[in-house]
Amino acid sequence: MEYLPLHFDLRGKPCLLVGGGEVALRRATILLRAGADVRVVAPAIDADLSALVESSGGDCRIGSYHAGDLQQVALAIAATDDEALNRQVWQDANARQLPVNVVDRADLCSFIFPSIVDRSPVLISFSSSATSPVLSRKLREKLESLIPVSYGRLAEFVGRFRDKIKQLITAAAQRRRFWEWVMDGPVAELVLAGREAEAEQLLEQSLRDRDEKTLLGEVYLVGAGPGDPDLLTSKALRLMQNADIVLYDNLVSDGILELVRRDAKRHYVGKRRADHSIDQEDLNDMLVRLAREGKRVLRLKGGDPFIFGRGGEEIETLSENRIPFQVVPGISAANGCASYAGIPLTHRDYSQSVRFVAGQLNEGSVDLNWDELIPTNQTIVFYMGLAGLADICRQLMKHGARAETPIAVISKGTTPEQRVLTGSLDTIVELANEAGIAAPVLIIVGEVVKLHEKLRWYPDRPGFE
Ligand SMILES: C[S@@+](CC[C@H](N)C(=O)[O-])C[C@H]1O[C@@H](n2cnc3c(N)ncnc32)[C@H](O)[C@@H]1O
């Protein structure tokens, strides 16, 4: 470790900034955010810099730097393009054993400025030890997207209860368990969702009724999207990292399962056609039982849980049994597959509306109100339609759709296995049979399919044209 990361309290402390340009402005901004008393000295000082510093109660002196400027300051920064001057500041500061930073000269720094993810009062600071600012920036982008902005709110919330809980729960181990329950469970989730009054109520109630409350778990009904792990929402990722047990179905890809907390138990509850590994009612009961055992249960579903996902039924049972739950939407197969196939679901010239339809076979035919589904100026998206593809095409034509109406069959959309097959209502069945298309498959019918040729951008599975 080349540098020890420390968080300095600079509130009200004088800090010297030598330099009056853009770089000095950036340094002044961060010092002022930390509440420092900034003193700038330079022969010329940019108007933005002087306005910022002076409006924050700091001081700007037009003139040359001299060693006396270092008197009684907490740290010094040289941000000029005059190498000799920068070196002079470094030498003078060293002579006084003052922390010093010369911008872009790691060899003239006794401290460096880290990259910061600011979720005040939570601060995450990190550096590449002055080796690669670009790498630090990339890392910061990742952290920014992973750590919800609301974490600052959570830190403030728990800070308010710290003393009270210390008094009420005197045994350190019990207190730690209680805090873990707060951080990992419904209290923290309520705060993160902006429902602080409810969080406070729950926390107070749990303090009164500790054993029972800390034992009640929670269910996260999370949409895992259509396959590509990059399409998960950051909230989904966070809850995936929180869970004690995950119940997942067959449409959840391996790449996504890998992102679930390593030590969480995994339980497959998938429902393939004609292979119902677990009955829906049993599954609903299982969710209730696990939550009552105090588990944080991740119910991970392909796509969006509220689109042909039976998510509504699962949370109805939870609601009836007063089990806390939350629902995280996912990118549905229609959105994911259409985007990755370059087929806009609506388009000013071709389609003014879009319908999502369940196209599964029921006793040998697809039972739908076909008159409503004629794709004139609208796009029809069939989920679960692979087995019924021939019937879907036949019914649409029988009810007035033109035989040459464009249709796309998208297999394993958004994954490296994606295949997109396009044709017309009278040709697609044969094409799909020849190509040996595999489930899961999404079917899009309408003029928008014509745009695929022009707008395709995601490569089909190698070997498939
Ligand atoms: C039971 S439904 C679940 C839909 C899911 N809740 C959603 O919002 O996407 C399953 C159907 O979704 C479609 N599907 C899901 N993922 C898909 C993918 N990656 N590629 C193509 N179709 C997909 C298929 O039509 C599949 O039969």
PDB file of C-alpha atoms and ligand atoms in Angstrom, residues 225-228 249 251 271 273 301-310 330-337 357 382-386 410-415 418 438-443, ligand 1:
ATOM      1  CA  GLY A 225     -34.685  -9.062 -17.249  1.00  0.00           C
ATOM      2  CA  PRO A 226     -34.545 -11.170 -20.403  1.00  0.00           C
ATOM      3  CA  GLY A 227     -31.044 -12.629 -20.041  1.00  0.00           C
ATOM      4  CA  ASP A 228     -28.217 -10.123 -20.402  1.00  0.00           C
ATOM      5  CA  ASP A 249     -37.121 -20.004 -12.457  1.00  0.00           C
ATOM      6  CA  LEU A 251     -35.683 -18.044 -17.519  1.00  0.00           C
ATOM      7  CA  LYS A 271     -41.975 -23.855 -14.686  1.00  0.00           C
ATOM      8  CA  ARG A 273     -44.061 -26.109 -20.378  1.00  0.00           C
ATOM      9  CA  LYS A 301     -38.124 -14.027 -12.166  1.00  0.00           C
ATOM     10  CA  GLY A 302     -37.253 -13.679 -15.832  1.00  0.00           C
ATOM     11  CA  GLY A 303     -38.186 -10.354 -17.435  1.00  0.00           C
ATOM     12  CA  ASP A 304     -40.621  -8.294 -15.414  1.00  0.00           C
ATOM     13  CA  PRO A 305     -42.463  -9.998 -12.542  1.00  0.00           C
ATOM     14  CA  PHE A 306     -45.763  -8.333 -13.440  1.00  0.00           C
ATOM     15  CA  ILE A 307     -45.778  -9.287 -17.110  1.00  0.00           C
ATOM     16  CA  PHE A 308     -46.892 -12.885 -17.618  1.00  0.00           C
ATOM     17  CA  GLY A 309     -44.934 -13.671 -14.487  1.00  0.00           C
ATOM     18  CA  ARG A 310     -47.625 -14.500 -11.915  1.00  0.00           C
ATOM     19  CA  GLY A 330     -37.309  -5.855 -14.740  1.00  0.00           C
ATOM     20  CA  ILE A 331     -36.888  -5.322 -18.449  1.00  0.00           C
ATOM     21  CA  SER A 332     -39.522  -7.480 -20.023  1.00  0.00           C
ATOM     22  CA  ALA A 333     -38.709  -9.833 -22.899  1.00  0.00           C
ATOM     23  CA  ALA A 334     -40.656  -7.582 -25.287  1.00  0.00           C
ATOM     24  CA  ASN A 335     -38.493  -4.546 -24.514  1.00  0.00           C
ATOM     25  CA  GLY A 336     -35.218  -6.448 -24.318  1.00  0.00           C
ATOM     26  CA  CYS A 337     -35.709  -8.609 -27.416  1.00  0.00           C
ATOM     27  CA  VAL A 357     -50.297 -11.151 -25.701  1.00  0.00           C
ATOM     28  CA  PHE A 382     -46.641 -12.838 -28.461  1.00  0.00           C
ATOM     29  CA  TYR A 383     -45.040 -14.310 -25.349  1.00  0.00           C
ATOM     30  CA  MET A 384     -44.893 -18.106 -24.959  1.00  0.00           C
ATOM     31  CA  GLY A 385     -45.870 -18.514 -28.608  1.00  0.00           C
ATOM     32  CA  LEU A 386     -43.304 -20.962 -30.007  1.00  0.00           C
ATOM     33  CA  ILE A 410     -36.520 -13.966 -31.560  1.00  0.00           C
ATOM     34  CA  SER A 411     -34.928 -16.819 -29.712  1.00  0.00           C
ATOM     35  CA  LYS A 412     -32.951 -16.356 -26.461  1.00  0.00           C
ATOM     36  CA  GLY A 413     -33.028 -12.592 -26.942  1.00  0.00           C
ATOM     37  CA  THR A 414     -30.317 -10.360 -25.397  1.00  0.00           C
ATOM     38  CA  THR A 415     -28.013 -13.339 -24.779  1.00  0.00           C
ATOM     39  CA  GLN A 418     -29.749 -14.694 -29.649  1.00  0.00           C
ATOM     40  CA  ALA A 438     -35.200 -22.928 -29.542  1.00  0.00           C
ATOM     41  CA  ALA A 439     -37.168 -21.541 -26.579  1.00  0.00           C
ATOM     42  CA  PRO A 440     -37.560 -19.053 -25.074  1.00  0.00           C
ATOM     43  CA  VAL A 441     -38.999 -17.305 -28.087  1.00  0.00           C
ATOM     44  CA  LEU A 442     -40.685 -13.970 -28.506  1.00  0.00           C
ATOM     45  CA  ILE A 443     -42.774 -13.238 -31.594  1.00  0.00           C
TER      46      ILE A 443
HETATM   47  C1  LIG B   1     -43.773 -16.910 -18.523  1.00  0.00           C
HETATM   48  S1  LIG B   1     -43.315 -15.700 -19.671  1.00  0.00           S
HETATM   49  C2  LIG B   1     -42.412 -14.628 -18.626  1.00  0.00           C
HETATM   50  C3  LIG B   1     -42.268 -13.276 -19.188  1.00  0.00           C
HETATM   51  C4  LIG B   1     -41.422 -12.389 -18.320  1.00  0.00           C
HETATM   52  N1  LIG B   1     -42.059 -12.127 -17.071  1.00  0.00           N
HETATM   53  C5  LIG B   1     -41.087 -11.075 -19.030  1.00  0.00           C
HETATM   54  O1  LIG B   1     -41.518 -10.019 -18.583  1.00  0.00           O
HETATM   55  O2  LIG B   1     -40.361 -11.135 -20.004  1.00  0.00           O
HETATM   56  C6  LIG B   1     -42.070 -16.511 -20.573  1.00  0.00           C
HETATM   57  C7  LIG B   1     -41.974 -16.037 -22.002  1.00  0.00           C
HETATM   58  O3  LIG B   1     -41.245 -14.827 -22.076  1.00  0.00           O
HETATM   59  C8  LIG B   1     -40.560 -14.766 -23.321  1.00  0.00           C
HETATM   60  N2  LIG B   1     -39.130 -14.626 -23.056  1.00  0.00           N
HETATM   61  C9  LIG B   1     -38.543 -14.456 -21.873  1.00  0.00           C
HETATM   62  N3  LIG B   1     -37.211 -14.273 -22.004  1.00  0.00           N
HETATM   63  C10 LIG B   1     -36.960 -14.335 -23.334  1.00  0.00           C
HETATM   64  C11 LIG B   1     -35.781 -14.221 -24.129  1.00  0.00           C
HETATM   65  N4  LIG B   1     -34.581 -14.001 -23.569  1.00  0.00           N
HETATM   66  N5  LIG B   1     -35.877 -14.325 -25.455  1.00  0.00           N
HETATM   67  C12 LIG B   1     -37.081 -14.525 -26.027  1.00  0.00           C
HETATM   68  N6  LIG B   1     -38.231 -14.647 -25.335  1.00  0.00           N
HETATM   69  C13 LIG B   1     -38.177 -14.543 -24.006  1.00  0.00           C
HETATM   70  C14 LIG B   1     -40.855 -16.050 -24.032  1.00  0.00           C
HETATM   71  O4  LIG B   1     -41.971 -15.812 -24.859  1.00  0.00           O
HETATM   72  C15 LIG B   1     -41.208 -16.968 -22.893  1.00  0.00           C
HETATM   73  O5  LIG B   1     -42.006 -18.052 -23.334  1.00  0.00           O
END
